mmCIF file of C-alpha atoms in Angstrom:
data_model
loop_
_atom_site.group_PDB
_atom_site.id
_atom_site.type_symbol
_atom_site.label_atom_id
_atom_site.label_comp_id
_atom_site.label_asym_id
_atom_site.label_seq_id
_atom_site.Cartn_x
_atom_site.Cartn_y
_atom_site.Cartn_z
ATOM 1 C CA MET A 24 0.000 0.000 0.000
ATOM 2 C CA HIS A 25 1.683 3.169 -1.116
ATOM 3 C CA SER A 26 1.174 6.569 -2.630
ATOM 4 C CA THR A 27 3.473 8.543 -4.853
ATOM 5 C CA GLY A 28 3.172 12.057 -6.106
ATOM 6 C CA ALA A 29 4.671 14.661 -8.386
ATOM 7 C CA GLY A 30 3.558 18.129 -9.295
ATOM 8 C CA VAL A 31 4.360 21.408 -10.994
ATOM 9 C CA ASP A 32 3.355 24.316 -8.756
ATOM 10 C CA GLY A 33 0.509 22.194 -7.439
ATOM 11 C CA ALA A 34 -0.925 21.867 -10.951
ATOM 12 C CA ARG A 35 -1.223 18.104 -10.828
ATOM 13 C CA GLY A 36 -0.675 15.077 -8.689
ATOM 14 C CA VAL A 37 -0.170 11.385 -9.128
ATOM 15 C CA LEU A 38 -1.559 8.875 -6.672
ATOM 16 C CA ALA A 39 -1.119 5.100 -6.658
ATOM 17 C CA VAL A 40 -2.712 3.033 -3.907
ATOM 18 C CA ASP A 41 -2.922 -0.728 -3.491
ATOM 19 C CA SER A 42 -4.869 -1.963 -0.478
ATOM 20 C CA THR A 43 -5.746 -5.358 -1.974
ATOM 21 C CA ALA A 44 -3.169 -7.258 0.091
ATOM 22 C CA PRO A 45 -4.792 -9.529 2.720
ATOM 23 C CA ASP A 46 -3.159 -7.633 5.606
ATOM 24 C CA ALA A 47 -3.980 -4.151 4.281
ATOM 25 C CA ALA A 48 -7.429 -3.808 5.909
ATOM 26 C CA PRO A 49 -8.565 -1.800 7.756
ATOM 27 C CA ARG A 50 -5.886 0.749 6.821
ATOM 28 C CA GLY A 51 -6.703 0.760 3.107
ATOM 29 C CA LEU A 52 -9.256 3.556 3.166
ATOM 30 C CA ASP A 53 -7.052 5.699 5.410
ATOM 31 C CA ALA A 54 -4.156 5.382 2.949
ATOM 32 C CA PHE A 55 -6.381 6.181 -0.012
ATOM 33 C CA ARG A 56 -7.880 9.234 1.711
ATOM 34 C CA ARG A 57 -4.484 10.567 2.792
ATOM 35 C CA GLY A 58 -3.075 10.092 -0.694
ATOM 36 C CA TRP A 59 -6.075 11.757 -2.310
ATOM 37 C CA GLU A 60 -5.986 14.780 0.014
ATOM 38 C CA THR A 61 -2.218 15.191 -0.420
ATOM 39 C CA GLN A 62 -1.850 14.611 -4.164
ATOM 40 C CA ILE A 63 -5.283 15.415 -5.631
ATOM 41 C CA GLY A 64 -6.948 17.684 -3.089
ATOM 42 C CA ASP A 65 -10.503 18.231 -1.909
ATOM 43 C CA ASP A 66 -10.761 21.207 -4.252
ATOM 44 C CA VAL A 67 -11.226 18.729 -7.124
ATOM 45 C CA PHE A 68 -13.475 16.208 -5.396
ATOM 46 C CA GLN A 69 -14.277 15.720 -1.739
ATOM 47 C CA LEU A 70 -14.182 12.068 -0.796
ATOM 48 C CA PRO A 71 -17.434 11.169 1.000
ATOM 49 C CA ALA A 72 -17.913 9.411 4.296
ATOM 50 C CA PHE A 73 -18.141 5.646 3.881
ATOM 51 C CA SER A 74 -20.162 2.960 5.613
ATOM 52 C CA PRO A 75 -18.594 1.016 8.510
ATOM 53 C CA ASP A 76 -18.421 -2.124 6.362
ATOM 54 C CA THR A 77 -16.454 -0.256 3.697
ATOM 55 C CA ILE A 78 -14.090 1.266 6.253
ATOM 56 C CA GLY A 79 -13.375 -2.182 7.659
ATOM 57 C CA ASP A 80 -12.800 -3.876 4.307
ATOM 58 C CA PHE A 81 -11.531 -1.419 1.704
ATOM 59 C CA ARG A 82 -9.589 -3.446 -0.859
ATOM 60 C CA VAL A 83 -8.988 -1.165 -3.808
ATOM 61 C CA LYS A 84 -6.116 -0.786 -6.238
ATOM 62 C CA GLY A 85 -6.034 2.420 -8.212
ATOM 63 C CA ASN A 86 -4.153 5.127 -10.038
ATOM 64 C CA VAL A 87 -5.292 8.725 -9.990
ATOM 65 C CA ALA A 88 -3.907 11.642 -11.983
ATOM 66 C CA LYS A 89 -4.766 15.304 -11.487
ATOM 67 C CA VAL A 90 -4.649 17.650 -14.474
ATOM 68 C CA HIS A 91 -5.494 21.154 -13.296
ATOM 69 C CA GLY A 92 -9.095 20.984 -12.065
ATOM 70 C CA ALA A 93 -9.708 17.471 -13.391
ATOM 71 C CA ALA A 94 -8.931 14.060 -11.915
ATOM 72 C CA ILE A 95 -8.849 10.657 -13.639
ATOM 73 C CA ALA A 96 -9.048 7.509 -11.532
ATOM 74 C CA ASP A 97 -8.566 3.936 -12.733
ATOM 75 C CA LEU A 98 -10.043 1.763 -9.999
ATOM 76 C CA HIS A 99 -10.004 -1.983 -9.383
ATOM 77 C CA ALA A 100 -12.030 -2.864 -6.276
ATOM 78 C CA ALA A 101 -11.905 -6.346 -4.800
ATOM 79 C CA SER A 102 -14.377 -5.381 -2.084
ATOM 80 C CA ALA A 103 -17.790 -3.770 -2.339
ATOM 81 C CA THR A 104 -17.959 -0.129 -1.253
ATOM 82 C CA ARG A 105 -20.804 1.999 0.036
ATOM 83 C CA THR A 106 -21.005 5.572 1.260
ATOM 84 C CA ALA A 107 -22.759 6.693 4.381
ATOM 85 C CA ASP A 108 -26.478 7.319 3.906
ATOM 86 C CA ALA A 109 -26.014 11.098 3.953
ATOM 87 C CA PRO A 110 -22.491 11.854 2.685
ATOM 88 C CA GLY A 111 -23.299 15.600 2.509
ATOM 89 C CA GLY A 112 -21.171 18.384 1.082
ATOM 90 C CA ASP A 113 -21.746 20.817 -1.768
ATOM 91 C CA GLN A 114 -19.904 20.180 -5.032
ATOM 92 C CA ASP A 115 -19.976 21.747 -8.486
ATOM 93 C CA LEU A 116 -18.467 19.328 -10.949
ATOM 94 C CA VAL A 117 -19.137 16.935 -13.799
ATOM 95 C CA ALA A 118 -18.655 13.258 -12.967
ATOM 96 C CA MET A 119 -18.194 10.471 -15.478
ATOM 97 C CA TYR A 120 -18.249 6.750 -14.760
ATOM 98 C CA VAL A 121 -17.035 4.157 -17.287
ATOM 99 C CA VAL A 122 -17.566 0.634 -15.948
ATOM 100 C CA GLN A 123 -15.705 -2.342 -17.435
ATOM 101 C CA ARG A 124 -16.639 -4.915 -14.794
ATOM 102 C CA GLY A 125 -19.126 -4.988 -11.918
ATOM 103 C CA ALA A 126 -21.590 -2.146 -11.366
ATOM 104 C CA TRP A 127 -21.668 1.340 -9.831
ATOM 105 C CA THR A 128 -24.978 2.534 -8.367
ATOM 106 C CA LEU A 129 -25.411 6.282 -7.915
ATOM 107 C CA GLY A 130 -27.850 8.120 -5.723
ATOM 108 C CA GLY A 131 -29.734 10.860 -7.545
ATOM 109 C CA PRO A 132 -30.966 14.314 -6.607
ATOM 110 C CA PRO A 133 -34.121 14.383 -4.439
ATOM 111 C CA GLY A 134 -37.001 12.732 -6.249
ATOM 112 C CA ARG A 135 -34.915 11.328 -9.113
ATOM 113 C CA GLY A 136 -33.964 7.951 -7.674
ATOM 114 C CA GLU A 137 -30.914 5.760 -8.121
ATOM 115 C CA GLN A 138 -29.091 4.970 -11.337
ATOM 116 C CA THR A 139 -26.902 1.939 -11.919
ATOM 117 C CA VAL A 140 -24.025 1.887 -14.392
ATOM 118 C CA PRO A 141 -23.492 -1.778 -15.352
ATOM 119 C CA ALA A 142 -20.454 -3.302 -17.009
ATOM 120 C CA GLY A 143 -19.952 -2.059 -20.561
ATOM 121 C CA GLN A 144 -21.748 1.255 -19.970
ATOM 122 C CA PHE A 145 -20.867 4.840 -19.084
ATOM 123 C CA LEU A 146 -22.734 7.650 -17.348
ATOM 124 C CA VAL A 147 -21.960 11.367 -17.191
ATOM 125 C CA ARG A 148 -23.828 14.007 -15.184
ATOM 126 C CA HIS A 149 -23.429 17.337 -13.442
ATOM 127 C CA VAL A 150 -23.178 17.032 -9.663
ATOM 128 C CA GLY A 151 -24.198 19.885 -7.355
ATOM 129 C CA ARG A 152 -24.017 17.977 -4.105
ATOM 130 C CA LEU A 153 -22.399 14.806 -2.839
ATOM 131 C CA THR A 154 -24.822 11.900 -3.101
ATOM 132 C CA ALA A 155 -24.687 8.328 -1.889
ATOM 133 C CA PHE A 156 -23.257 5.556 -4.060
ATOM 134 C CA GLU A 157 -22.226 1.946 -3.852
ATOM 135 C CA THR A 158 -20.144 -0.389 -5.979
ATOM 136 C CA THR A 159 -20.111 -4.139 -6.326
ATOM 137 C CA ALA A 160 -17.111 -6.255 -5.447
ATOM 138 C CA HIS A 161 -14.709 -6.969 -8.307
ATOM 139 C CA LEU A 162 -15.337 -3.583 -9.910
ATOM 140 C CA THR A 163 -13.130 -2.238 -12.691
ATOM 141 C CA ALA A 164 -13.976 1.310 -13.718
ATOM 142 C CA LYS A 165 -12.761 4.743 -14.694
ATOM 143 C CA PHE A 166 -14.005 7.681 -12.629
ATOM 144 C CA LEU A 167 -13.483 11.182 -14.013
ATOM 145 C CA VAL A 168 -14.019 14.435 -12.151
ATOM 146 C CA LEU A 169 -14.205 17.377 -14.540
ATOM 147 C CA PRO A 170 -14.596 21.142 -14.039
ATOM 148 C CA PRO A 171 -18.134 22.298 -14.902
ATOM 149 C CA GLY A 172 -17.313 25.426 -16.922
ATOM 150 C CA GLU A 173 -17.721 24.191 -20.527
ATOM 151 C CA LEU A 174 -19.574 20.977 -19.698
ATOM 152 C CA LYS A 175 -22.402 22.058 -17.414
ATOM 153 C CA PRO A 176 -24.147 24.123 -20.159
ATOM 154 C CA LEU A 177 -24.069 21.071 -22.454
ATOM 155 C CA LEU A 178 -25.484 18.738 -19.825
ATOM 156 C CA GLY A 179 -27.999 20.880 -17.966
ATOM 157 C CA ASN A 180 -30.065 18.458 -15.895
ATOM 158 C CA ARG A 181 -29.510 15.566 -18.303
ATOM 159 C CA VAL A 182 -27.873 12.312 -17.341
ATOM 160 C CA ILE A 183 -26.159 10.845 -20.392
ATOM 161 C CA THR A 184 -25.585 7.101 -20.622
ATOM 162 C CA GLY A 185 -24.404 4.793 -23.354
ATOM 163 C CA PRO A 186 -22.091 1.945 -24.322
ATOM 164 C CA ALA A 187 -18.485 2.099 -23.179
ATOM 165 C CA ASP A 188 -17.320 1.023 -26.637
ATOM 166 C CA SER A 189 -18.734 4.112 -28.374
ATOM 167 C CA ALA A 190 -16.253 6.065 -30.479
ATOM 168 C CA GLU A 191 -16.206 9.012 -28.060
ATOM 169 C CA ILE A 192 -15.534 6.828 -25.013
ATOM 170 C CA ARG A 193 -12.850 4.868 -26.906
ATOM 171 C CA LEU A 194 -11.015 8.125 -27.576
ATOM 172 C CA LEU A 195 -11.506 9.379 -24.038
ATOM 173 C CA THR A 196 -10.189 6.101 -22.637
ATOM 174 C CA ALA A 197 -7.129 6.251 -24.903
ATOM 175 C CA LEU A 198 -6.426 9.819 -23.776
ATOM 176 C CA THR A 199 -6.768 9.033 -20.075
ATOM 177 C CA ASP A 200 -4.420 6.062 -20.456
ATOM 178 C CA MET A 201 -1.845 8.355 -22.086
ATOM 179 C CA ILE A 202 -2.266 10.916 -19.306
ATOM 180 C CA HIS A 203 -1.686 8.271 -16.635
ATOM 181 C CA THR A 204 1.500 7.207 -18.410
ATOM 182 C CA THR A 205 2.969 10.681 -18.940
ATOM 183 C CA VAL A 206 1.520 13.125 -16.398
ATOM 184 C CA ALA A 207 4.340 12.855 -13.861
ATOM 185 C CA ASP A 208 6.826 13.976 -16.526
ATOM 186 C CA LEU A 209 4.766 16.703 -18.195
ATOM 187 C CA GLY A 210 5.731 20.350 -17.969
ATOM 188 C CA PRO A 211 3.151 23.126 -17.564
ATOM 189 C CA ALA A 212 2.489 23.332 -21.332
ATOM 190 C CA GLY A 213 1.954 19.567 -21.519
ATOM 191 C CA VAL A 214 -0.435 19.642 -18.593
ATOM 192 C CA GLU A 215 -2.403 22.433 -20.263
ATOM 193 C CA ALA A 216 -2.577 20.480 -23.541
ATOM 194 C CA ALA A 217 -3.696 17.303 -21.766
ATOM 195 C CA HIS A 218 -6.369 19.225 -19.870
ATOM 196 C CA GLY A 219 -7.649 20.863 -23.066
ATOM 197 C CA ALA A 220 -7.880 17.554 -24.918
ATOM 198 C CA LEU A 221 -9.634 15.955 -21.943
ATOM 199 C CA ILE A 222 -12.296 18.669 -21.866
ATOM 200 C CA GLU A 223 -12.789 18.483 -25.658
ATOM 201 C CA LEU A 224 -13.400 14.739 -25.496
ATOM 202 C CA ALA A 225 -15.716 15.069 -22.490
ATOM 203 C CA LYS A 226 -17.708 17.598 -24.534
ATOM 204 C CA ALA A 227 -17.777 15.061 -27.375
ATOM 205 C CA VAL A 228 -19.279 12.466 -25.028
ATOM 206 C CA ALA A 229 -21.938 14.967 -23.955
ATOM 207 C CA LYS A 230 -22.772 15.805 -27.586
ATOM 208 C CA GLY A 231 -22.440 12.264 -28.939
ATOM 209 C CA ARG A 232 -19.856 13.328 -31.533
ATOM 210 C CA PHE A 233 -16.397 14.846 -31.610
ATOM 211 C CA ASP A 234 -14.609 17.343 -33.776
ATOM 212 C CA ASP A 235 -12.459 15.094 -35.924
ATOM 213 C CA VAL A 236 -10.361 17.997 -37.221
ATOM 214 C CA GLU A 237 -9.456 19.254 -33.740
ATOM 215 C CA PRO A 238 -5.619 18.895 -33.785
ATOM 216 C CA ARG A 239 -5.384 18.296 -30.038
ATOM 217 C CA LEU A 240 -7.364 15.090 -30.468
ATOM 218 C CA ALA A 241 -5.021 13.471 -33.022
ATOM 219 C CA PRO A 242 -2.903 11.661 -30.386
ATOM 220 C CA ALA A 243 -6.039 10.290 -28.682
ATOM 221 C CA LEU A 244 -7.514 9.148 -32.007
ATOM 222 C CA THR A 245 -4.234 7.487 -32.950
ATOM 223 C CA GLN A 246 -3.981 5.697 -29.611
ATOM 224 C CA ALA A 247 -7.610 4.570 -29.728
ATOM 225 C CA ALA A 248 -6.997 3.103 -33.193
ATOM 226 C CA LYS A 249 -3.862 1.331 -31.953
ATOM 227 C CA ASP A 250 -5.704 -0.096 -28.946
ATOM 228 C CA LEU A 251 -8.454 -1.399 -31.213
ATOM 229 C CA ALA A 252 -5.975 -2.802 -33.742
ATOM 230 C CA ASP A 253 -4.042 -4.592 -30.988
ATOM 231 C CA ARG A 254 -7.222 -6.438 -30.015
ATOM 232 C CA ARG A 255 -7.992 -7.406 -33.622
ATOM 233 C CA LEU A 256 -4.547 -8.292 -34.989
ATOM 234 C CA ALA A 257 -5.600 -11.787 -36.074
ATOM 235 C CA ASP A 258 -8.860 -10.539 -37.597
ATOM 236 C CA PRO A 259 -8.837 -10.807 -41.405
ATOM 237 C CA GLU A 260 -11.092 -7.728 -41.541
ATOM 238 C CA LEU A 261 -8.581 -5.475 -39.754
ATOM 239 C CA SER A 262 -7.769 -2.506 -41.968
ATOM 240 C CA PRO A 263 -7.664 1.303 -41.840
ATOM 241 C CA ALA A 264 -11.253 1.321 -43.134
ATOM 242 C CA MET A 265 -12.449 -0.970 -40.341
ATOM 243 C CA LEU A 266 -10.702 1.098 -37.662
ATOM 244 C CA ALA A 267 -12.146 4.315 -39.074
ATOM 245 C CA ARG A 268 -15.614 2.811 -39.107
ATOM 246 C CA GLU A 269 -15.364 1.634 -35.496
ATOM 247 C CA LEU A 270 -14.113 5.065 -34.374
ATOM 248 C CA ASN A 271 -16.725 6.939 -36.391
ATOM 249 C CA VAL A 272 -14.261 8.940 -38.490
ATOM 250 C CA SER A 273 -13.344 8.992 -42.139
ATOM 251 C CA VAL A 274 -10.367 6.998 -43.360
ATOM 252 C CA ARG A 275 -8.782 10.283 -44.376
ATOM 253 C CA THR A 276 -9.161 11.636 -40.827
ATOM 254 C CA LEU A 277 -7.581 8.489 -39.393
ATOM 255 C CA HIS A 278 -4.618 8.714 -41.784
ATOM 256 C CA ARG A 279 -4.242 12.414 -40.944
ATOM 257 C CA ALA A 280 -4.170 11.667 -37.202
ATOM 258 C CA PHE A 281 -1.444 9.038 -37.662
ATOM 259 C CA ALA A 282 0.530 11.379 -39.911
ATOM 260 C CA ALA A 283 0.388 14.035 -37.177
ATOM 261 C CA VAL A 284 2.388 11.721 -34.916
ATOM 262 C CA GLY A 285 4.678 10.525 -37.720
ATOM 263 C CA GLU A 286 3.134 7.101 -38.385
ATOM 264 C CA GLN A 287 0.999 5.215 -40.897
ATOM 265 C CA VAL A 288 -1.976 3.015 -40.065
ATOM 266 C CA ALA A 289 -1.080 0.073 -42.312
ATOM 267 C CA THR A 290 2.547 0.168 -41.163
ATOM 268 C CA TYR A 291 1.483 0.001 -37.536
ATOM 269 C CA ILE A 292 -0.752 -3.026 -38.197
ATOM 270 C CA ARG A 293 1.988 -4.814 -40.158
ATOM 271 C CA HIS A 294 4.655 -4.163 -37.514
ATOM 272 C CA ARG A 295 2.424 -5.337 -34.671
ATOM 273 C CA ARG A 296 1.594 -8.531 -36.547
ATOM 274 C CA LEU A 297 5.299 -9.127 -37.124
ATOM 275 C CA GLN A 298 5.992 -8.581 -33.431
ATOM 276 C CA GLU A 299 3.389 -11.159 -32.448
ATOM 277 C CA ALA A 300 4.683 -13.615 -35.042
ATOM 278 C CA ARG A 301 8.235 -13.171 -33.732
ATOM 279 C CA LEU A 302 7.052 -13.970 -30.202
ATOM 280 C CA ALA A 303 5.270 -17.067 -31.504
ATOM 281 C CA LEU A 304 8.484 -18.287 -33.172
ATOM 282 C CA THR A 305 10.150 -18.700 -29.787
ATOM 283 C CA ALA A 306 7.141 -19.918 -27.808
ATOM 284 C CA PRO A 307 8.215 -22.684 -25.392
ATOM 285 C CA SER A 308 5.631 -25.128 -26.722
ATOM 286 C CA GLY A 309 3.071 -25.532 -29.444
ATOM 287 C CA ARG A 310 4.968 -23.575 -32.114
ATOM 288 C CA LEU A 311 3.343 -23.204 -35.507
ATOM 289 C CA SER A 312 4.838 -23.726 -38.932
ATOM 290 C CA ILE A 313 5.816 -20.744 -41.067
ATOM 291 C CA SER A 314 2.745 -21.194 -43.254
ATOM 292 C CA GLU A 315 0.481 -21.361 -40.192
ATOM 293 C CA LEU A 316 2.011 -18.203 -38.738
ATOM 294 C CA ALA A 317 1.566 -16.435 -42.060
ATOM 295 C CA ALA A 318 -2.105 -17.429 -42.224
ATOM 296 C CA HIS A 319 -2.862 -16.602 -38.591
ATOM 297 C CA TRP A 320 -1.361 -13.104 -38.789
ATOM 298 C CA GLN A 321 -3.039 -12.433 -42.132
ATOM 299 C CA PHE A 322 -0.071 -12.379 -44.507
ATOM 300 C CA ALA A 323 -0.867 -13.397 -48.082
ATOM 301 C CA ASP A 324 1.272 -16.547 -47.927
ATOM 302 C CA SER A 325 4.439 -17.919 -46.335
ATOM 303 C CA SER A 326 6.676 -16.310 -48.967
ATOM 304 C CA HIS A 327 5.193 -12.860 -48.317
ATOM 305 C CA PHE A 328 5.527 -13.378 -44.570
ATOM 306 C CA THR A 329 9.149 -14.500 -44.887
ATOM 307 C CA ARG A 330 10.115 -11.541 -47.105
ATOM 308 C CA THR A 331 8.400 -9.024 -44.821
ATOM 309 C CA PHE A 332 9.892 -10.561 -41.681
ATOM 310 C CA LYS A 333 13.419 -10.517 -43.122
ATOM 311 C CA LYS A 334 13.064 -6.923 -44.301
ATOM 312 C CA HIS A 335 11.997 -5.851 -40.807
ATOM 313 C CA TYR A 336 14.267 -8.003 -38.627
ATOM 314 C CA GLY A 337 17.186 -8.813 -40.936
ATOM 315 C CA GLN A 338 16.604 -12.573 -40.712
ATOM 316 C CA THR A 339 14.093 -15.031 -42.090
ATOM 317 C CA PRO A 340 11.667 -16.500 -39.527
ATOM 318 C CA THR A 341 13.572 -19.805 -39.565
ATOM 319 C CA GLU A 342 16.923 -18.039 -39.083
ATOM 320 C CA TYR A 343 15.486 -16.018 -36.234
ATOM 321 C CA ALA A 344 14.075 -19.084 -34.478
ATOM 322 C CA ARG A 345 17.423 -20.902 -34.792
ATOM 323 C CA SER A 346 19.387 -17.859 -33.563
ATOM 324 C CA THR A 347 17.324 -17.810 -30.379
ATOM 325 C CA GLY A 348 17.842 -21.492 -29.720
ATOM 326 C CA ALA A 349 14.228 -22.418 -30.405
ATOM 327 C CA ALA A 350 13.451 -26.023 -31.257
ATOM 328 C CA SER A 351 12.103 -27.082 -34.617
ATOM 329 C CA PHE A 352 8.621 -26.068 -35.663
ATOM 330 C CA SER A 353 5.511 -28.225 -35.303
ATOM 331 C CA PRO A 354 4.268 -28.203 -38.887
ATOM 332 C CA ASN A 355 1.023 -30.041 -38.213
ATOM 333 C CA ARG A 356 -0.199 -27.909 -35.315
ATOM 334 C CA HIS A 357 -3.064 -25.582 -36.167
ATOM 335 C CA LEU A 358 -4.872 -22.738 -34.481
ATOM 336 C CA PRO A 359 -8.630 -23.412 -34.284
ATOM 337 C CA GLY A 360 -10.953 -21.045 -36.035
ATOM 338 C CA ARG A 361 -8.420 -18.896 -37.849
ATOM 339 C CA GLY A 362 -9.669 -16.780 -40.711
ATOM 340 C CA PRO A 363 -8.554 -16.901 -44.331
ATOM 341 C CA ALA A 364 -5.175 -15.478 -45.202
ATOM 342 C CA GLU A 365 -4.990 -11.866 -46.224
ATOM 343 C CA GLY A 366 -2.138 -9.589 -47.162
ATOM 344 C CA ALA A 367 -0.837 -7.276 -44.457
#
């Protein structure tokens, strides 16, 4: 259980807490609260009072980054959590919940009842006062606290919900992942740029569309496309057109975003497939033949795969496997359900 922090004139903080160890309770919540107050601050979001059960068994692993008046939390909760019945406290902020696993139930304003965000869904709303909430055990979610200035007029009294795999949420998720990775090393200008892009994408979620020519969003669009491609590398349908369609942009916009960071979409896909094939060549067991690798990673044929591999790594696949001490291939071993071969 630990917390770490870094900041530029108090502009941002970084908090990492792990209270999932068996001997961490009941100190887990205390560590999280101290870390939040020190690195993030109650000016962004005031942590509510929790129920006695939560205080006694708070097993949460998380990373939180502060970017000016915004905070991004990636949370993995082994235990269920619940606030006190009347957490109290005035707030003026926009809160967003993106749930990957489990569920997050939110108390509403008087007369509006509870709302549950299940796995695979998101919810965004303006919050004027702390309200009760509870989460299931084994929760994985992103929690964003955003300043209300540009967002509150877009939301009004609306509560916006939708699928977590929408194009806008994909981009927002990619951006928050990049912020978590880089925020401790960003200078003031980088923090300002990250904050601006975060607000633009939160506005896109509120409007159900984003400005695909906004230059600040190119890195987020590129990363979202890479994340999607990494999950579909063995898919014969993977292409710039498919990625653009999934992210609700034109192919030209996608190419322009990659060009802005000095890359090409097709090159990224080809290089990632080569990387995975190289790993497979030295797998400790169950290795595939060259032709099977070529088919699985969607190269036109074994000759095309061999030429492309040698051009990239300076050795043929067979030479590479031998140079690493790998045993001979298993030419008759097949991957179930692979698609038809396709050029990369």
